[in-house]
Coordinates of C-alpha atoms in Angstrom, one line a residue:
X1 CA -40.0 106.2 -217.6
X2 CA -36.6 103.9 -216.3
X3 CA -37.9 101.5 -213.8
X4 CA -34.9 101.7 -211.7
X5 CA -36.3 99.1 -209.2
X6 CA -35.5 96.7 -211.5
X7 CA -32.2 97.8 -211.9
X8 CA -30.5 95.3 -208.5
X9 CA -32.7 92.1 -210.1
X10 CA -31.1 92.7 -213.8
X11 CA -27.5 93.3 -212.2
X12 CA -28.0 90.3 -210.3
X13 CA -29.1 88.2 -213.3
X14 CA -26.0 89.6 -215.1
X15 CA -23.8 88.8 -212.0
X16 CA -24.6 85.0 -212.3
X17 CA -24.5 84.5 -216.3
X18 CA -21.1 86.6 -216.4
X19 CA -20.2 84.7 -213.2
X20 CA -21.1 81.4 -214.6
X21 CA -19.3 81.5 -218.1
X22 CA -16.0 83.2 -216.9
X23 CA -16.1 80.0 -214.3
X24 CA -17.0 77.4 -217.1
X25 CA -14.0 79.3 -219.6
X26 CA -11.4 79.3 -216.5
X27 CA -12.1 75.5 -215.3
X28 CA -12.5 73.9 -219.2
X29 CA -9.0 74.0 -219.2
X30 CA -8.6 71.8 -216.2
X31 CA -7.8 68.1 -217.3
X32 CA -7.7 66.6 -213.6
X33 CA -8.6 68.6 -210.6
X34 CA -6.3 71.6 -209.0
X35 CA -4.8 69.5 -206.1
X36 CA -1.9 67.2 -205.4
X37 CA -3.7 63.4 -206.3
X38 CA -1.1 62.4 -202.8
X39 CA -2.7 64.1 -200.2
X40 CA -5.0 66.9 -202.2
X41 CA -8.7 67.8 -200.3
X42 CA -10.0 67.8 -203.7
X43 CA -8.9 64.4 -204.4
X44 CA -10.0 63.4 -201.1
X45 CA -13.6 64.6 -202.0
X46 CA -13.2 63.2 -205.5
X47 CA -13.1 59.5 -203.7
X48 CA -16.2 60.3 -201.4
X49 CA -17.8 61.0 -204.8
X50 CA -16.8 57.7 -206.6
X51 CA -17.8 56.0 -203.4
X52 CA -20.9 57.5 -203.8
X53 CA -21.7 56.7 -207.6
X54 CA -20.7 53.7 -207.7
X55 CA -22.7 52.0 -205.1
X56 CA -21.1 53.3 -201.8
X57 CA -23.7 54.0 -199.0
X58 CA -23.6 57.9 -198.5
X59 CA -23.7 57.4 -194.8
X60 CA -20.5 55.4 -194.5
X61 CA -16.9 56.1 -195.1
X62 CA -15.7 56.6 -198.8
X63 CA -12.5 55.1 -197.7
X64 CA -12.7 53.0 -194.9
X65 CA -15.2 49.5 -194.8
X66 CA -18.2 49.8 -192.3
X67 CA -17.5 52.9 -191.1
X68 CA -18.4 56.7 -190.6
X69 CA -18.0 59.4 -193.1
X70 CA -15.0 61.7 -192.8
X71 CA -16.2 64.0 -195.3
X72 CA -19.4 64.2 -194.7
X73 CA -21.6 63.3 -197.5
X74 CA -23.9 66.2 -198.6
X75 CA -22.0 68.0 -201.1
X76 CA -20.9 64.3 -202.1
X77 CA -24.1 63.0 -202.4
X78 CA -25.4 65.9 -204.6
X79 CA -22.6 65.9 -206.9
X80 CA -22.7 62.1 -207.4
X81 CA -26.3 62.6 -208.3
X82 CA -25.1 65.3 -211.0
X83 CA -23.0 63.6 -212.7
X84 CA -25.3 60.2 -212.4
X85 CA -28.3 62.5 -214.5
X86 CA -26.0 64.0 -217.3
X87 CA -23.6 61.2 -217.8
X88 CA -20.2 63.2 -216.6
X89 CA -16.9 61.6 -215.3
X90 CA -16.4 62.5 -211.8
X91 CA -13.7 65.3 -212.7
X92 CA -16.1 66.9 -214.9
X93 CA -19.0 66.8 -212.6
X94 CA -17.2 68.1 -209.8
X95 CA -16.1 71.2 -212.2
X96 CA -19.6 71.9 -213.7
X97 CA -21.4 71.1 -210.6
X98 CA -19.3 74.7 -209.4
X99 CA -20.8 76.7 -211.9
X100 CA -24.4 75.4 -210.7
X101 CA -23.2 76.1 -207.4
X102 CA -22.4 79.5 -208.5
X103 CA -25.7 80.3 -209.7
X104 CA -28.0 78.9 -206.4
X105 CA -25.3 80.5 -204.0
X106 CA -26.1 83.8 -205.9
X107 CA -29.9 83.5 -205.2
X108 CA -29.9 82.5 -201.9
X109 CA -27.5 85.2 -200.4
X110 CA -29.8 87.6 -202.7
X111 CA -32.4 86.7 -200.5
X112 CA -30.7 86.5 -197.5
X113 CA -29.5 90.2 -197.8
X114 CA -32.9 91.4 -199.2
X115 CA -34.6 89.4 -196.4
X116 CA -32.7 91.2 -193.7
X117 CA -31.8 94.6 -195.1
X118 CA -35.3 95.0 -197.4
X119 CA -33.4 96.8 -200.4
X120 CA -32.3 95.0 -203.2
X121 CA -29.1 97.1 -204.3
X122 CA -27.6 95.9 -200.8
X123 CA -29.0 92.6 -201.1
X124 CA -26.6 92.5 -204.6
X125 CA -23.7 94.0 -202.9
X126 CA -24.1 92.1 -200.5
X127 CA -23.8 88.9 -203.1
X128 CA -20.3 90.0 -204.8
X129 CA -19.2 90.2 -201.1
X130 CA -20.3 86.8 -200.2
X131 CA -20.0 84.8 -203.2
X132 CA -17.8 86.1 -205.3
X133 CA -16.3 84.6 -208.3
X134 CA -12.8 84.6 -207.3
X135 CA -13.9 81.9 -204.7
X136 CA -14.8 79.4 -207.4
X137 CA -14.4 76.7 -208.2
X138 CA -16.5 74.8 -205.3
X139 CA -15.1 71.1 -205.3
X140 CA -15.2 70.1 -201.7
X141 CA -17.7 70.1 -199.3
X142 CA -16.5 73.1 -197.2
X143 CA -16.9 75.5 -199.7
X144 CA -20.2 73.9 -200.5
X145 CA -21.3 74.2 -196.6
X146 CA -20.1 77.7 -196.7
X147 CA -21.7 78.9 -199.6
X148 CA -25.0 77.2 -199.6
X149 CA -26.0 75.8 -196.1
X150 CA -24.7 78.8 -193.8
X151 CA -26.8 81.1 -195.8
X152 CA -29.7 79.2 -195.4
X153 CA -28.9 78.5 -191.8
X154 CA -28.8 82.5 -191.2
X155 CA -31.8 82.6 -193.1
X156 CA -33.8 80.0 -191.4
X157 CA -32.7 81.3 -188.1
X158 CA -33.4 84.6 -188.3
X159 CA -36.9 84.2 -190.0
X160 CA -37.6 81.4 -186.6
X161 CA -36.5 84.8 -184.6
X162 CA -38.3 87.3 -186.1
X163 CA -41.9 85.5 -187.2
X164 CA -41.9 83.0 -184.5
X165 CA -44.2 80.6 -186.6
X166 CA -44.0 76.8 -186.6
X167 CA -43.1 76.5 -190.4
X168 CA -40.1 78.8 -189.7
X169 CA -38.7 76.0 -186.9
X170 CA -39.2 73.2 -189.0
X171 CA -37.6 74.7 -192.0
X172 CA -34.3 75.9 -189.8
X173 CA -35.3 72.0 -188.2
X174 CA -34.2 70.4 -191.4
X175 CA -31.2 73.0 -192.6
X176 CA -29.9 72.8 -188.7
X177 CA -30.1 68.2 -189.9
X178 CA -28.7 68.6 -192.5
X179 CA -25.6 71.1 -191.5
X180 CA -24.4 67.5 -189.7
X181 CA -24.2 66.2 -193.0
X182 CA -22.7 69.0 -194.7
X183 CA -19.9 69.9 -192.7
X184 CA -19.2 68.8 -188.7
X185 CA -17.3 72.7 -188.0
X186 CA -20.9 74.8 -189.2
X187 CA -22.9 72.1 -187.4
X188 CA -20.6 72.3 -183.8
X189 CA -21.0 76.2 -184.6
X190 CA -24.7 76.1 -185.4
X191 CA -25.4 74.5 -182.3
X192 CA -23.8 76.8 -180.0
X193 CA -25.4 80.0 -181.9
X194 CA -28.7 78.4 -181.6
X195 CA -28.6 77.5 -177.5
X196 CA -27.5 81.3 -177.4
X197 CA -30.8 82.4 -179.3
X198 CA -32.7 80.0 -176.8
X199 CA -31.2 81.3 -173.9
X200 CA -32.1 84.7 -175.2
X201 CA -35.8 83.9 -175.9
X202 CA -36.3 82.3 -172.3
X203 CA -34.9 85.1 -170.5
X204 CA -36.3 87.7 -172.7
X205 CA -40.1 86.4 -172.5
X206 CA -40.9 84.5 -169.7
X207 CA -44.3 85.0 -170.0
X208 CA -44.2 83.0 -173.4
X209 CA -42.6 80.2 -172.1
X210 CA -45.3 77.7 -173.4
X211 CA -44.8 79.4 -177.1
X212 CA -40.9 79.0 -177.1
X213 CA -41.3 75.4 -175.5
X214 CA -43.9 74.7 -178.5
X215 CA -41.3 76.2 -181.4
X216 CA -37.7 74.7 -180.4
X217 CA -39.2 70.9 -179.2
X218 CA -41.4 71.4 -183.3
X219 CA -37.4 72.3 -184.5
X220 CA -36.2 69.6 -182.1
X221 CA -38.7 67.1 -183.6
X222 CA -37.7 67.8 -187.2
X223 CA -34.1 67.8 -186.8
X224 CA -33.7 64.4 -184.7
X225 CA -34.1 62.2 -187.3
X226 CA -31.7 63.9 -189.8
X227 CA -29.3 64.3 -187.1
X228 CA -29.3 60.7 -186.3
X229 CA -28.5 59.6 -189.7
X230 CA -25.0 60.5 -188.5
X231 CA -24.6 60.3 -185.1
X232 CA -26.2 56.8 -184.3
X233 CA -22.9 55.4 -184.7
X234 CA -20.4 57.8 -182.7
X235 CA -23.4 57.9 -179.7
X236 CA -24.7 54.3 -179.6
X237 CA -22.0 52.1 -181.4
X238 CA -18.7 54.2 -180.5
X239 CA -20.2 55.7 -177.3
X240 CA -18.1 58.7 -178.7
X241 CA -15.0 56.8 -178.1
X242 CA -11.8 58.8 -179.5
X243 CA -8.5 56.4 -180.0
X244 CA -6.5 58.7 -180.9
X245 CA -6.6 62.7 -180.9
X246 CA -7.9 63.5 -184.2
X247 CA -8.0 67.2 -183.3
X248 CA -4.5 68.7 -182.8
X249 CA -2.9 66.9 -185.4
X250 CA -3.2 69.1 -188.4
X251 CA -4.2 72.7 -186.7
X252 CA -2.4 75.2 -184.6
X253 CA -1.8 73.5 -181.4
X254 CA -4.9 75.3 -179.2
X255 CA -3.4 73.9 -176.3
X256 CA -0.9 76.5 -176.1
X257 CA -2.0 79.9 -174.4
X258 CA 0.5 81.7 -177.1
X259 CA -1.2 80.1 -180.1
X260 CA -4.6 80.9 -178.5
X261 CA -3.3 84.7 -177.9
X262 CA -1.9 84.9 -180.8
X263 CA -4.9 83.4 -183.0
X264 CA -7.3 86.0 -181.2
X265 CA -5.2 88.9 -181.9
X266 CA -4.5 87.9 -185.9
X267 CA -8.5 86.6 -186.0
X268 CA -9.2 91.0 -185.1
X269 CA -6.6 92.1 -187.6
X270 CA -7.7 90.0 -190.5
X271 CA -10.9 91.1 -190.2
X272 CA -11.0 94.6 -188.4
X273 CA -8.0 95.9 -190.1
X274 CA -7.7 93.9 -193.3
X275 CA -6.4 96.1 -196.2
X276 CA -4.6 93.3 -198.2
X277 CA -6.4 94.3 -201.5
X278 CA -9.4 96.0 -202.6
X279 CA -12.0 93.9 -201.5
X280 CA -10.7 93.7 -198.2
X281 CA -10.7 97.4 -198.0
X282 CA -14.1 97.8 -199.0
X283 CA -15.3 94.9 -196.5
X284 CA -13.3 96.5 -193.8
X285 CA -14.5 100.3 -194.4
X286 CA -18.3 99.1 -194.5
X287 CA -17.6 96.6 -191.7
X288 CA -16.6 99.9 -189.2
X289 CA -19.4 101.3 -190.7
X290 CA -21.8 99.0 -190.0
X291 CA -20.6 98.5 -186.7
X292 CA -21.1 102.6 -186.0
X293 CA -24.5 102.2 -187.2
X294 CA -25.2 99.2 -185.3
X295 CA -24.7 101.6 -181.8
X296 CA -27.0 104.3 -183.9
X297 CA -30.1 102.6 -185.0
X298 CA -33.0 102.1 -182.0
X299 CA -33.8 98.5 -181.1
X300 CA -35.5 96.1 -183.5
X301 CA -35.8 92.5 -184.5
X302 CA -32.6 92.9 -187.0
X303 CA -30.0 94.4 -184.3
X304 CA -31.2 92.1 -181.8
X305 CA -30.0 89.3 -184.4
X306 CA -27.3 90.6 -185.6
X307 CA -26.0 90.9 -181.9
X308 CA -26.8 87.4 -180.9
X309 CA -25.6 86.2 -184.2
X310 CA -22.2 88.0 -183.5
X311 CA -22.2 86.9 -179.4
X312 CA -22.7 83.1 -181.3
X313 CA -19.9 83.2 -183.4
X314 CA -17.7 84.9 -181.3
X315 CA -18.1 82.1 -178.5
X316 CA -17.9 80.0 -181.2
X317 CA -14.5 80.1 -182.4
X318 CA -13.1 81.6 -179.3
X319 CA -14.3 78.5 -177.1
X320 CA -11.2 76.7 -176.8
X321 CA -10.2 79.4 -174.3
X322 CA -12.7 77.3 -171.7
X323 CA -12.6 73.9 -173.6
X324 CA -8.8 73.3 -173.7
X325 CA -8.2 73.4 -170.2
X326 CA -11.1 71.7 -169.2
X327 CA -12.0 69.5 -171.8
X328 CA -8.8 68.5 -174.1
X329 CA -10.5 69.9 -177.5
X330 CA -11.6 72.6 -179.3
X331 CA -13.7 73.4 -182.3
X332 CA -11.2 73.9 -185.0
X333 CA -10.8 77.5 -184.1
X334 CA -9.5 77.8 -187.6
X335 CA -12.8 76.7 -189.7
X336 CA -15.3 78.6 -186.5
X337 CA -13.7 81.6 -188.1
X338 CA -13.9 81.6 -191.6
X339 CA -17.8 79.9 -191.0
X340 CA -19.0 82.6 -188.3
X341 CA -16.5 85.7 -187.9
X342 CA -16.4 85.7 -191.5
X343 CA -19.9 86.0 -192.3
X344 CA -20.4 88.0 -188.8
X345 CA -18.1 90.4 -191.2
X346 CA -20.5 89.9 -194.0
X347 CA -23.8 90.8 -192.5
X348 CA -22.4 93.9 -190.2
X349 CA -20.8 95.3 -193.8
X350 CA -24.2 94.6 -195.5
X351 CA -25.2 96.5 -192.1
X352 CA -22.9 99.6 -192.9
X353 CA -24.0 99.8 -197.1
X354 CA -27.5 100.6 -195.1
X355 CA -25.7 103.2 -193.2
X356 CA -24.5 104.7 -196.7
X357 CA -28.2 104.5 -198.0
X358 CA -29.5 106.7 -194.4
X359 CA -26.7 109.1 -194.4
X360 CA -26.5 110.0 -198.3
X361 CA -29.8 109.8 -198.0
X362 CA -30.5 107.3 -200.7
X363 CA -33.8 105.9 -200.1
X364 CA -35.2 106.8 -203.4
X365 CA -34.8 104.6 -207.1
X366 CA -32.8 107.5 -208.8
X367 CA -30.4 108.2 -210.1
X368 CA -27.7 109.0 -207.4
X369 CA -28.6 105.9 -205.4
X370 CA -27.5 104.0 -209.0
X371 CA -24.2 106.2 -209.1
X372 CA -23.2 105.3 -206.0
X373 CA -24.3 102.0 -205.7
X374 CA -23.5 101.4 -209.2
X375 CA -19.9 102.2 -208.7
X376 CA -19.6 99.5 -205.7
X377 CA -21.1 97.1 -207.2
X378 CA -18.5 97.4 -211.0
X379 CA -15.8 98.1 -208.1
X380 CA -16.0 94.6 -206.2
X381 CA -17.2 92.9 -210.3
X382 CA -13.7 94.1 -211.6
X383 CA -11.9 93.0 -208.6
X384 CA -13.5 89.5 -208.1
X385 CA -12.8 89.1 -211.8
X386 CA -9.4 89.8 -211.3
X387 CA -8.9 87.1 -208.7
X388 CA -10.7 84.4 -210.5
X389 CA -8.6 85.4 -213.7
X390 CA -5.3 85.3 -211.3
X391 CA -6.2 81.9 -209.9
X392 CA -6.5 80.5 -213.4
X393 CA -3.6 81.6 -215.0
X394 CA -1.0 82.1 -212.0
X395 CA -2.3 79.7 -209.5
X396 CA 0.4 76.7 -208.7
X397 CA -2.3 73.8 -208.1
X398 CA -5.0 75.6 -211.4
X399 CA -1.5 75.1 -213.4
X400 CA -1.1 71.6 -212.3
X401 CA -4.8 71.2 -212.9
X402 CA -4.4 71.8 -216.7
X403 CA -2.1 68.5 -216.8
X404 CA -3.4 65.0 -217.0
X405 CA -3.2 62.8 -214.0
X406 CA -0.2 60.2 -214.6
X407 CA -1.1 57.1 -217.2
X408 CA -1.2 54.4 -215.0
X409 CA -3.8 55.7 -213.2
X410 CA -6.2 55.9 -215.7
X411 CA -5.3 52.6 -216.8
X412 CA -5.6 51.6 -213.2
X413 CA -8.9 53.6 -212.7
X414 CA -10.1 52.0 -215.7
X415 CA -9.4 48.3 -214.3
X416 CA -11.2 49.0 -210.8
X417 CA -14.1 50.4 -212.4
X418 CA -15.0 47.7 -214.7
X419 CA -13.2 44.6 -212.4
X420 CA -13.9 45.1 -208.6
X421 CA -16.9 46.2 -206.3
X422 CA -16.6 49.6 -204.5
X423 CA -16.4 47.8 -201.0
X424 CA -13.5 45.8 -202.0
X425 CA -10.5 46.5 -200.0
X426 CA -7.7 47.6 -201.2
X427 CA -3.5 47.2 -199.1
X428 CA -0.9 49.7 -200.3
X429 CA 1.1 52.3 -198.7
X430 CA -1.0 55.3 -197.1
X431 CA -0.5 58.0 -199.7
X432 CA -1.2 55.4 -202.6
X433 CA -4.2 54.1 -200.6
X434 CA -5.1 57.7 -201.2
X435 CA -4.9 57.9 -204.6
X436 CA -6.3 55.0 -205.4
X437 CA -9.4 56.3 -203.1
X438 CA -9.8 59.5 -204.9
X439 CA -9.2 57.9 -208.9
X440 CA -11.8 55.0 -207.6
X441 CA -13.7 55.3 -204.5
X442 CA -12.7 51.9 -203.3
X443 CA -11.8 51.2 -199.9
X444 CA -8.6 50.8 -198.7
X445 CA -7.0 49.2 -195.3
X446 CA -4.8 52.4 -194.8
X447 CA -5.0 56.1 -195.5
X448 CA -4.1 59.5 -194.3
X449 CA -5.0 60.1 -190.8
X450 CA -6.4 63.6 -190.8
X451 CA -8.3 63.5 -194.3
X452 CA -9.9 60.1 -193.1
X453 CA -11.5 62.6 -190.7
X454 CA -12.8 60.0 -188.7
X455 CA -11.7 59.9 -184.5
X456 CA -13.6 56.7 -184.2
X457 CA -11.8 54.2 -185.9
X458 CA -8.7 52.8 -184.2
X459 CA -6.3 54.2 -187.0
X460 CA -2.8 53.8 -185.0
X461 CA -4.1 50.0 -185.0
X462 CA -4.9 49.8 -188.3
X463 CA -1.2 51.1 -189.5
X464 CA 0.6 48.9 -186.7
X465 CA -1.6 45.6 -188.5
X466 CA -0.7 46.6 -192.3
X467 CA 3.1 46.9 -191.2
X468 CA 2.5 43.1 -189.5
X469 CA 0.7 42.0 -192.9
X470 CA 3.5 43.8 -195.3
X471 CA 6.5 43.2 -193.2
X472 CA 6.2 40.6 -190.1
X473 CA 7.3 37.2 -189.9
X474 CA 4.3 35.5 -188.5
X475 CA 2.1 34.3 -192.3
X476 CA -0.4 32.9 -190.1
X477 CA -1.3 36.5 -188.3
X478 CA -1.0 37.4 -191.8
X479 CA -3.6 35.8 -192.9
X480 CA -5.5 36.1 -190.0
X481 CA -5.1 39.8 -190.4
X482 CA -6.1 40.3 -194.1
X483 CA -9.2 38.0 -193.4
X484 CA -10.2 40.7 -190.4
X485 CA -9.9 43.5 -192.9
X486 CA -11.2 42.3 -195.8
X487 CA -7.9 43.0 -198.0
X488 CA -8.8 41.6 -201.7
X489 CA -6.1 43.7 -203.2
X490 CA -2.3 44.6 -202.9
X491 CA -1.3 47.7 -205.0
X492 CA 2.4 48.4 -206.1
X493 CA 3.9 51.4 -207.7
X494 CA 7.3 53.7 -208.2
X495 CA 6.0 55.4 -206.3
X496 CA 5.7 53.4 -203.3
X497 CA 8.8 53.4 -201.2
X498 CA 9.2 57.3 -201.6
X499 CA 5.6 57.9 -200.9
X500 CA 7.3 57.4 -197.0
X501 CA 10.6 57.8 -197.0
X502 CA 13.0 60.2 -199.0
X503 CA 16.3 58.6 -199.3
X504 CA 19.6 60.8 -201.0
X505 CA 21.9 59.5 -204.0
X506 CA 24.0 57.4 -201.2
X507 CA 20.8 55.5 -199.7
X508 CA 20.6 57.8 -196.6
X509 CA 17.6 58.9 -194.8
X510 CA 16.9 62.0 -195.6
X511 CA 13.5 62.5 -194.8
X512 CA 10.0 61.0 -193.5
X513 CA 7.0 61.3 -195.9
X514 CA 3.9 59.3 -195.0
X515 CA 5.2 56.1 -193.3
X516 CA 3.3 53.8 -191.7
X517 CA 2.7 54.3 -187.6
X518 CA 1.4 53.9 -184.7
X519 CA 1.3 55.7 -181.0
X520 CA 3.9 55.1 -178.9
X521 CA 2.4 52.6 -176.3
X522 CA 4.5 49.6 -174.5
X523 CA 1.6 47.1 -176.2
X524 CA 2.3 48.7 -179.4
X525 CA 6.1 48.0 -178.9
X526 CA 5.7 44.8 -177.9
X527 CA 3.1 43.6 -180.5
X528 CA 5.6 45.0 -183.2
X529 CA 8.9 43.2 -181.9
X530 CA 6.3 39.9 -181.4
X531 CA 5.7 40.0 -185.3
X532 CA 9.5 40.7 -186.3
X533 CA 8.4 44.6 -187.8
X534 CA 11.5 47.1 -187.0
X535 CA 10.5 50.4 -185.8
X536 CA 11.9 54.4 -184.9
X537 CA 10.3 55.9 -181.7
X538 CA 10.0 59.3 -183.0
X539 CA 8.9 62.7 -181.2
X540 CA 7.1 63.6 -184.5
X541 CA 4.6 65.0 -186.5
X542 CA 1.1 62.9 -188.0
X543 CA 0.1 64.7 -190.9
X544 CA 2.5 65.2 -193.7
X545 CA 1.4 68.6 -194.9
X546 CA 1.2 70.4 -191.4
X547 CA 4.6 70.7 -190.2
X548 CA 5.8 73.5 -187.8
X549 CA 6.3 75.2 -184.5
X550 CA 2.9 75.9 -183.8
X551 CA 1.7 72.3 -184.7
X552 CA 1.9 69.5 -181.8
X553 CA 4.3 66.6 -181.9
X554 CA 3.2 63.2 -180.4
X555 CA 5.6 59.9 -179.3
X556 CA 5.1 57.5 -182.2
X557 CA 6.4 54.9 -183.6
X558 CA 7.4 54.9 -187.1
X559 CA 7.4 51.6 -189.2
X560 CA 11.5 51.4 -190.4
X561 CA 12.4 51.8 -194.6
X562 CA 14.4 48.8 -193.1
X563 CA 11.8 46.2 -193.3
X564 CA 11.7 46.6 -197.2
X565 CA 12.3 43.5 -198.9
X566 CA 13.7 45.6 -201.6
X567 CA 12.6 48.6 -204.4
X568 CA 10.2 46.7 -206.3
X569 CA 8.9 44.1 -204.0
X570 CA 8.7 45.7 -200.5
X571 CA 6.6 43.2 -198.8
X572 CA 8.3 39.8 -197.3
X573 CA 8.0 37.1 -199.7
X574 CA 6.0 34.9 -197.6
X575 CA 2.7 36.5 -199.1
X576 CA 3.9 35.8 -202.7
X577 CA 2.1 32.7 -202.5
X578 CA -1.4 34.6 -202.1
X579 CA -1.0 37.2 -204.4
X580 CA -2.1 36.8 -208.3
X581 CA -1.0 39.5 -210.7
X582 CA -4.4 40.8 -212.5
X583 CA -3.1 44.5 -214.2
X584 CA -0.1 46.3 -214.5
X585 CA 1.4 49.1 -216.5
X586 CA 5.0 49.0 -218.0
X587 CA 6.6 51.7 -219.2
X588 CA 10.0 51.6 -221.7
X589 CA 9.9 47.3 -220.8
X590 CA 9.5 47.7 -217.1
X591 CA 6.5 47.1 -214.9
X592 CA 6.2 50.7 -212.7
X593 CA 2.7 49.7 -211.5
X594 CA 1.3 46.4 -210.3
X595 CA -2.4 45.7 -208.5
X596 CA -2.6 41.7 -207.0
X597 CA -5.3 40.2 -206.3
X598 CA -5.3 38.6 -202.8
X599 CA -6.1 34.6 -202.8
X600 CA -6.5 32.7 -199.7
X601 CA -7.9 29.5 -201.0

């Protein structure tokens, strides 16, 4: 007699083993991260992991001394411990940690769907929809939050809502607190969704105020200490003051009504009418079936939960219609949608699977049910397998990852890890600083504004001060700023000028990449002029990777290429008496990269 009840569990085990092996075989081809070393998110994440691995405080910025983290530390901390435990270098640790995360995420999603729908077949198919192999490797905190923390939050929220037991509110408080250390957009969305559930409980259960207050007070007591690990400095040190507009520099400008409306309709089309791939077709069909089923079933905890969660997800994603005109901010709707609208559609698609169970009378574990759900499982498995293999074989950045990084960066990495402290500060251009931080976790004075992801640091002032150090005419001021920012090293390589500007063969400026810049304010103009630093006023984009008609421009002052002293020595010569060469990389008899130590005494 065949025990059909165990088959979904066996297929889940098969899916996990198959997916882990497939992913391992694919990522084993990588000799570097599948990402650009200048500005690539994965390299930014590598810098955060290296920062923690080599003694940096996880609750401080991986790039800027004495500041809060931009890439929130939960993923980086866990990956760093994984690297140290198994003695992997950071590259291979990130790659192999992804395999472990695939296994853990598959189990978490299965438990979530089984808890919600009480059917192992629906849970199995839900795992493939929510945790497809083609969405790996996970090499960044955003994907980690999506695959691990989000289903844990939904599970904790549902159990709290359904059972109303203190143990589940404690569980929810822990997960909610950890979200603030995992991903800020996901945390804000979770906050708004919790407020929807809280309002519902007070409106629906007026006779149970004392119990509701007790449960949510326990939730608050548990979550608050975890929340303060991140929020203490922004609230009590920075007083939530933001010296520059972090929100609008690298996402669509949701301050514009046309973009607000376009995003609304694009989101509807992307989730309700998406027939671009087999996976999306299946998801769309079951989503519509789930919506139909929702309006046909009788009231239950699951129906109420799905309604409230969907309402909270919609409010979180489209809150910009209110927050932009009133507060001039948004909660990054593109990310919010990828978290909460996406997972809401997954939940309703799973409800659509539940509809097929009832419509086709698949309540018994028999050959009919196995055939129908087994075919859906195999169809989705083939699709996600093809998607992953297509990424490994054909994706532009996956092919870049099959090549090692530049040899001078490997040499520089070895020197920095063996001869410097994790909190030593290095000055260079923003793009070179990005690469230095990525390979070593060492601090830098300047960095890409958007990827630093820290609205509380005065980055315009930092860029301005770096320009004075490098190109100013007042040596005393330069030394003062070097001490202020604790600069211990200066790094140059052949990419210095091209990391900021592009010139044609006749030396004419033809492009701007990521130069030092500051906001166009009278006091900043005055300071640059005082110290002889040339600048170019522009109405231009801030982030070099995100430019277009839908991205906001700002009035900025670009530090002019006229300030360069020469190609191999861009800074003014008065700094030279304080610089001692401690490392270099030579190619064909020429130095193409040099690290100087700054000695003021």
